[in-house]
Coordinates of N, CA and C and ligand atoms in Angstrom, one line a residue:
X25 N 0.9 -1.2 0.0 CA 0.0 0.0 0.0 C 0.9 1.2 0.0
X26 N 0.6 2.3 -0.8 CA 1.4 3.5 -0.9 C 1.2 4.3 0.4
X27 N 2.1 5.2 0.6 CA 2.0 6.0 1.9 C 0.7 6.9 1.8
X28 N 0.3 7.3 0.5 CA -0.8 8.1 0.4 C -2.1 7.2 0.9
X29 N -2.2 6.0 0.4 CA -3.3 5.2 0.8 C -3.3 4.9 2.3
X30 N -2.1 4.8 2.9 CA -2.0 4.6 4.3 C -2.6 5.8 5.1
X31 N -2.2 7.0 4.6 CA -2.6 8.2 5.3 C -4.1 8.4 5.1
X32 N -4.7 8.1 3.9 CA -6.1 8.2 3.7 C -6.8 7.2 4.7
X33 N -6.3 6.1 4.8 CA -6.8 5.0 5.7 C -6.9 5.6 7.2
X34 N -5.7 6.1 7.5 CA -5.6 6.7 8.9 C -6.6 7.8 9.1
X35 N -6.7 8.7 8.1 CA -7.7 9.8 8.2 C -9.2 9.3 8.4
X36 N -9.4 8.2 7.6 CA -10.8 7.7 7.7 C -11.1 7.0 9.0
X37 N -10.1 6.5 9.7 CA -10.3 5.9 10.9 C -10.9 6.8 11.9
X38 N -10.6 8.1 11.9 CA -11.3 9.1 12.8 C -11.4 10.4 12.1
X39 N -12.3 10.4 11.1 CA -12.5 11.7 10.4 C -12.9 12.8 11.3
X40 N -12.3 14.0 11.1 CA -12.6 15.2 11.9 C -13.7 16.0 11.4
X41 N -14.5 16.6 12.2 CA -15.4 17.7 11.8 C -16.5 17.2 10.9
X42 N -17.0 16.0 11.1 CA -18.1 15.6 10.3 C -19.5 16.0 10.8
X43 N -20.3 16.4 9.9 CA -21.6 16.8 10.4 C -21.8 18.3 10.3
X44 N -23.1 18.6 10.5 CA -23.6 19.9 10.3 C -23.2 20.9 11.5
X45 N -22.9 22.2 11.2 CA -22.9 23.2 12.3 C -24.2 23.9 12.2
X46 N -25.1 23.7 13.2 CA -26.5 24.3 13.1 C -26.5 25.7 12.9
X47 N -25.6 26.5 13.6 CA -25.7 27.9 13.5 C -24.6 28.5 12.6
X48 N -24.2 27.8 11.6 CA -23.1 28.2 10.6 C -23.4 29.5 10.0
X49 N -22.4 30.2 9.7 CA -22.5 31.5 9.0 C -22.6 31.3 7.4
X50 N -22.0 30.1 7.0 CA -22.1 29.9 5.6 C -22.1 28.4 5.3
X51 N -22.7 28.0 4.2 CA -22.8 26.6 3.8 C -22.5 26.6 2.4
X52 N -21.6 25.7 1.9 CA -21.4 25.5 0.5 C -21.6 24.1 0.1
X53 N -22.3 23.9 -1.0 CA -22.5 22.5 -1.5 C -22.1 22.4 -3.0
X54 N -21.3 21.5 -3.3 CA -21.0 21.2 -4.7 C -21.1 19.8 -5.1
X55 N -21.1 19.5 -6.4 CA -21.2 18.2 -6.8 C -20.3 18.0 -8.1
X56 N -19.8 16.8 -8.3 CA -18.9 16.6 -9.4 C -19.8 15.7 -10.4
X57 N -20.1 16.4 -11.5 CA -20.9 15.6 -12.6 C -20.2 14.4 -13.1
X58 N -18.9 14.4 -13.0 CA -18.1 13.3 -13.5 C -18.3 12.0 -12.7
X59 N -18.3 12.1 -11.3 CA -18.3 10.9 -10.5 C -19.7 10.8 -9.7
X60 N -20.4 12.0 -9.8 CA -21.6 12.0 -8.9 C -21.5 12.3 -7.5
X61 N -20.3 12.5 -7.0 CA -20.1 12.7 -5.6 C -20.5 14.1 -5.2
X62 N -20.8 14.3 -3.9 CA -21.3 15.6 -3.5 C -20.6 15.9 -2.1
X63 N -20.4 17.2 -1.9 CA -19.8 17.5 -0.6 C -20.4 18.8 -0.1
X64 N -20.7 18.9 1.2 CA -21.2 20.2 1.7 C -20.3 20.5 2.9
X65 N -20.0 21.9 3.0 CA -19.1 22.4 4.0 C -19.9 23.6 4.7
X66 N -19.7 23.5 6.1 CA -20.3 24.6 6.9 C -19.1 25.4 7.5
X67 N -19.3 26.7 7.6 CA -18.2 27.5 8.3 C -18.9 28.4 9.3
X68 N -18.2 28.5 10.4 CA -18.7 29.4 11.5 C -17.5 30.3 11.9
X69 N -17.7 31.6 11.8 CA -16.7 32.6 12.0 C -16.7 33.1 13.4
X70 N -15.6 33.7 13.9 CA -15.5 34.3 15.1 C -14.6 35.5 15.1
X71 N -14.6 36.4 16.0 CA -13.7 37.5 16.1 C -12.4 37.1 16.9
X72 N -11.2 37.3 16.4 CA -10.0 37.0 17.2 C -9.0 38.0 16.9
X73 N -8.5 38.7 17.9 CA -7.5 39.7 17.7 C -8.0 40.8 16.7
X74 N -9.2 41.2 16.7 CA -9.7 42.1 15.8 C -9.9 41.6 14.3
X75 N -9.7 40.4 14.1 CA -10.0 39.7 12.8 C -11.1 38.8 12.8
X76 N -11.8 38.7 11.7 CA -12.9 37.7 11.6 C -12.2 36.4 11.0
X77 N -12.2 35.4 11.9 CA -11.6 34.1 11.4 C -12.5 32.9 11.5
X78 N -12.2 31.9 10.8 CA -13.0 30.7 10.9 C -12.8 30.0 12.3
X79 N -13.8 29.8 13.0 CA -13.8 29.2 14.3 C -13.9 27.7 14.2
X80 N -14.9 27.3 13.3 CA -15.0 25.8 13.0 C -15.5 25.7 11.6
X81 N -15.0 24.6 11.0 CA -15.5 24.2 9.7 C -15.9 22.7 9.8
X82 N -17.0 22.3 9.1 CA -17.3 21.0 9.2 C -17.9 20.5 7.8
X83 N -18.0 19.3 7.6 CA -18.4 18.7 6.3 C -19.3 17.5 6.3
X84 N -20.0 17.3 5.3 CA -20.7 16.0 5.0 C -20.4 15.6 3.6
X85 N -20.0 14.4 3.4 CA -19.6 14.0 2.1 C -20.4 12.9 1.7
X86 N -20.9 12.9 0.4 CA -21.6 11.8 -0.2 C -20.7 11.4 -1.4
X87 N -19.6 10.8 -1.0 CA -18.6 10.6 -2.0 C -17.6 9.6 -1.6
X88 N -16.4 9.7 -2.3 CA -15.4 8.7 -2.1 C -14.6 8.9 -0.8
X89 N -13.8 7.9 -0.5 CA -13.0 8.0 0.7 C -12.0 9.1 0.7
X90 N -11.4 9.4 -0.5 CA -10.3 10.4 -0.6 C -11.0 11.8 -0.3
X91 N -12.2 12.1 -0.8 CA -12.9 13.3 -0.6 C -13.1 13.5 0.9
X92 N -13.5 12.4 1.6 CA -13.8 12.4 3.1 C -12.4 12.8 3.8
X93 N -11.4 12.1 3.4 CA -10.0 12.3 4.0 C -9.6 13.7 3.9
X94 N -9.7 14.2 2.6 CA -9.3 15.6 2.3 C -10.1 16.6 3.1
X95 N -11.4 16.4 3.2 CA -12.3 17.3 3.9 C -12.0 17.3 5.4
X96 N -11.6 16.1 5.9 CA -11.3 16.0 7.3 C -10.0 16.9 7.6
X97 N -9.0 16.7 6.7 CA -7.8 17.6 6.8 C -8.0 19.0 6.7
X98 N -8.8 19.3 5.6 CA -9.1 20.7 5.3 C -9.9 21.5 6.4
X99 N -10.8 20.8 6.9 CA -11.6 21.5 8.0 C -10.8 21.7 9.2
X100 N -9.8 20.9 9.5 CA -8.8 21.2 10.6 C -7.9 22.4 10.2
X101 N -7.5 22.4 9.0 CA -6.6 23.4 8.5 C -7.2 24.8 8.4
X102 N -8.5 24.8 8.3 CA -9.2 26.1 8.1 C -9.3 27.0 9.4
X103 N -9.2 26.3 10.5 CA -9.5 26.9 11.8 C -8.5 28.1 12.0
X104 N -8.9 29.3 12.3 CA -8.1 30.4 12.6 C -7.8 31.2 11.3
X105 N -8.2 30.7 10.1 CA -7.9 31.5 8.8 C -9.0 32.5 8.6
X106 N -8.6 33.6 8.0 CA -9.6 34.6 7.5 C -10.2 34.1 6.3
X107 N -11.4 34.7 5.9 CA -12.0 34.2 4.6 C -11.1 34.4 3.5
X108 N -10.3 35.5 3.5 CA -9.5 35.8 2.4 C -8.3 34.7 2.3
X109 N -7.7 34.4 3.5 CA -6.7 33.3 3.5 C -7.3 32.0 3.0
X110 N -8.4 31.7 3.5 CA -9.1 30.5 3.1 C -9.4 30.4 1.6
X111 N -9.7 31.6 1.0 CA -10.0 31.6 -0.4 C -8.8 31.3 -1.2
X112 N -7.7 31.6 -0.7 CA -6.4 31.4 -1.5 C -5.8 30.0 -1.4
X113 N -6.4 29.1 -0.6 CA -5.8 27.8 -0.4 C -6.3 26.9 -1.6
X114 N -5.3 26.2 -2.2 CA -5.6 25.4 -3.3 C -6.0 24.0 -2.8
X115 N -6.6 23.2 -3.8 CA -6.9 21.9 -3.5 C -5.8 21.1 -2.9
X116 N -4.6 21.3 -3.5 CA -3.4 20.6 -3.0 C -3.1 21.0 -1.6
X117 N -3.2 22.3 -1.3 CA -2.9 22.7 0.1 C -3.8 22.2 1.1
X118 N -5.1 22.0 0.6 CA -6.1 21.6 1.6 C -5.9 20.2 2.0
X119 N -5.1 19.4 1.2 CA -4.9 18.0 1.6 C -4.1 17.9 2.8
X120 N -3.3 18.8 3.3 CA -2.6 18.8 4.5 C -1.6 17.6 4.5
X121 N -1.6 16.9 5.7 CA -0.7 15.8 5.8 C -0.9 14.6 4.8
X122 N -2.0 14.6 4.0 CA -2.1 13.5 3.1 C -1.1 13.7 2.0
X123 N -0.6 14.9 1.7 CA 0.4 15.1 0.7 C -0.3 15.2 -0.6
X124 N 0.5 15.3 -1.7 CA -0.2 15.5 -3.0 C -1.1 14.3 -3.5
X125 N -2.1 14.6 -4.0 CA -3.1 13.6 -4.5 C -2.6 13.0 -5.8
X126 N -2.8 11.6 -5.9 CA -2.5 11.0 -7.1 C -3.4 11.5 -8.3
X127 N -2.9 11.5 -9.5 CA -3.7 12.2 -10.6 C -5.1 11.7 -10.7
X128 N -5.4 10.4 -10.4 CA -6.8 10.0 -10.5 C -7.7 10.6 -9.3
X129 N -7.0 11.1 -8.3 CA -7.7 11.6 -7.2 C -7.8 13.1 -7.0
X130 N -7.1 13.8 -8.0 CA -7.2 15.3 -7.9 C -8.5 15.9 -7.8
X131 N -9.5 15.4 -8.6 CA -10.9 15.9 -8.5 C -11.5 15.8 -7.2
X132 N -11.1 14.8 -6.4 CA -11.6 14.6 -5.1 C -11.2 15.8 -4.2
X133 N -10.0 16.2 -4.4 CA -9.5 17.4 -3.6 C -10.3 18.7 -4.1
X134 N -10.5 18.7 -5.4 CA -11.2 19.9 -6.0 C -12.7 20.0 -5.5
X135 N -13.2 18.8 -5.2 CA -14.6 18.9 -4.6 C -14.6 19.6 -3.3
X136 N -13.6 19.3 -2.5 CA -13.4 20.0 -1.1 C -13.2 21.5 -1.4
X137 N -12.3 21.8 -2.3 CA -12.0 23.2 -2.6 C -13.2 23.9 -3.1
X138 N -14.0 23.2 -3.9 CA -15.2 23.8 -4.5 C -16.2 24.1 -3.4
X139 N -16.4 23.2 -2.4 CA -17.4 23.4 -1.4 C -16.9 24.6 -0.5
X140 N -15.6 24.6 -0.3 CA -15.1 25.7 0.5 C -15.4 27.1 -0.2
X141 N -15.0 27.2 -1.5 CA -15.3 28.4 -2.2 C -16.8 28.8 -2.3
X142 N -17.6 27.8 -2.5 CA -19.0 28.1 -2.5 C -19.5 28.6 -1.2
X143 N -19.0 28.0 -0.1 CA -19.4 28.6 1.3 C -18.8 30.0 1.4
X144 N -17.6 30.2 1.0 CA -17.0 31.5 1.1 C -17.8 32.6 0.4
X145 N -18.2 32.2 -0.8 CA -19.0 33.1 -1.7 C -20.3 33.5 -1.0
X146 N -20.9 32.4 -0.5 CA -22.2 32.7 0.3 C -22.0 33.6 1.4
X147 N -20.9 33.4 2.1 CA -20.5 34.3 3.2 C -20.3 35.7 2.8
X148 N -19.6 35.9 1.7 CA -19.4 37.2 1.2 C -20.6 37.9 0.8
X149 N -21.6 37.1 0.2 CA -22.8 37.7 -0.2 C -23.7 38.1 1.0
X150 N -23.5 37.3 2.1 CA -24.4 37.6 3.3 C -23.8 38.9 3.9
X151 N -22.5 39.0 3.9 CA -21.9 40.2 4.5 C -22.3 41.5 3.6
X152 N -22.2 41.3 2.3 CA -22.5 42.4 1.4 C -24.0 42.9 1.6
X153 N -24.9 41.9 1.8 CA -26.3 42.3 1.9 C -26.6 43.0 3.2
X154 N -25.7 42.8 4.2 CA -25.9 43.5 5.5 C -25.0 44.8 5.5
X155 N -24.3 44.9 4.4 CA -23.4 46.1 4.4 C -23.3 46.6 3.0
X156 N -24.3 47.4 2.5 CA -24.4 47.8 1.1 C -23.1 48.3 0.4
X157 N -22.2 48.9 1.3 CA -20.9 49.4 0.7 C -20.0 48.3 0.3
X158 N -20.2 47.1 0.9 CA -19.3 46.0 0.5 C -19.8 45.3 -0.7
X159 N -21.1 45.6 -1.1 CA -21.6 44.8 -2.2 C -20.9 45.0 -3.5
X160 N -20.2 46.1 -3.6 CA -19.4 46.3 -4.9 C -18.3 45.3 -5.0
X161 N -17.8 44.8 -3.8 CA -16.7 43.9 -3.8 C -17.2 42.4 -3.8
X162 N -18.5 42.2 -3.7 CA -19.0 40.9 -3.6 C -18.8 40.1 -5.0
X163 N -18.5 38.9 -4.9 CA -18.4 38.1 -6.1 C -19.7 38.0 -6.9
X164 N -19.7 38.1 -8.2 CA -20.9 38.0 -8.9 C -21.3 36.6 -9.0
X165 N -22.6 36.4 -9.4 CA -23.0 35.0 -9.6 C -22.1 34.3 -10.6
X166 N -21.9 35.0 -11.7 CA -21.1 34.4 -12.8 C -19.7 33.9 -12.3
X167 N -19.0 34.8 -11.4 CA -17.7 34.4 -10.9 C -17.8 33.2 -10.0
X168 N -18.9 33.1 -9.2 CA -19.0 32.0 -8.3 C -19.3 30.7 -9.1
X169 N -19.8 30.8 -10.3 CA -20.2 29.6 -11.1 C -19.1 29.3 -12.0
X170 N -18.0 30.0 -12.0 CA -16.8 29.6 -12.8 C -16.2 28.3 -12.3
X171 N -15.8 27.5 -13.2 CA -15.2 26.2 -12.8 C -13.9 26.4 -11.9
X172 N -13.6 25.5 -11.2 CA -12.4 25.5 -10.4 C -11.2 25.8 -11.3
X173 N -10.3 26.7 -10.8 CA -9.2 27.1 -11.7 C -8.2 26.0 -12.0
X174 N -8.1 25.0 -11.1 CA -7.1 23.9 -11.4 C -7.7 22.7 -12.0
X175 N -7.3 22.4 -13.1 CA -7.8 21.2 -13.8 C -9.0 21.3 -14.6
X176 N -9.4 20.3 -15.3 CA -10.6 20.4 -16.2 C -11.8 19.8 -15.7
X177 N -11.7 19.2 -14.5 CA -13.0 18.6 -14.0 C -14.0 19.7 -13.6
X178 N -15.2 19.5 -13.9 CA -16.2 20.4 -13.5 C -16.8 20.2 -12.1
X179 N -16.7 21.2 -11.2 CA -17.3 21.1 -9.9 C -18.4 22.1 -9.9
X180 N -19.6 21.7 -9.6 CA -20.7 22.7 -9.8 C -21.4 22.9 -8.4
X181 N -21.8 24.2 -8.2 CA -22.5 24.5 -7.0 C -23.9 23.9 -7.0
X182 N -24.4 23.4 -5.9 CA -25.8 22.8 -5.9 C -26.5 23.6 -4.8
X183 N -27.8 24.0 -5.0 CA -28.6 24.7 -4.1 C -29.0 23.7 -3.0
Ligands
FES17 FE1 -15.5 11.6 -7.0 FE2 -13.5 11.1 -5.3 S1 -14.2 9.8 -6.9 S2 -14.8 12.8 -5.3

C-alpha cells in the first residue's frame, strides 16, 4: 500500500469535523458531474485579535474516501484562517498531511476546494447584503459559477 493510501486510511479511521454546524455563517454545496459525488461544508466565524476568522469548519460527504479524508484535513486546517486566507488555499494545500493527491484523485480534492469556495462566496454575499458598501466587492453569480481554476474537472454549486 502506498503511503498516500495509508494516510487516507488513517484519516478515515477518525474523520474530523463531520456533520452539520447548526448555526453556521455559511454553507457550500458542490457536486462533481463526472463521478456523482457531493460535498457540503459549513463555516462558523468568530472575532479573534480584531480579525474575523474561521472558528469551526465541518463537512458532510456523499462521495469517495479520498474526498472524506481531504475534507477532514481541510476542516482542521481552516481553523483560525480569515475568509481571504481560506479563499487562496488550493486543493493541493487543503490535503494537509495527506500530501499530493495521485492524478486519479485530484478531482476529489477539487470537490473539497469547490465546497469551501461556494461557502465563502455565500458568506461574502451575506456580508454584502448586510453592508451595502461591501456589495461592490462581492463576487458576482457568474464568478461563483466559474469552474475551479485547477484542472478540467467540473465542480458545480448545488442549491
Ligand atoms: Fe469523486 Fe473522489 S471519486 S470525489
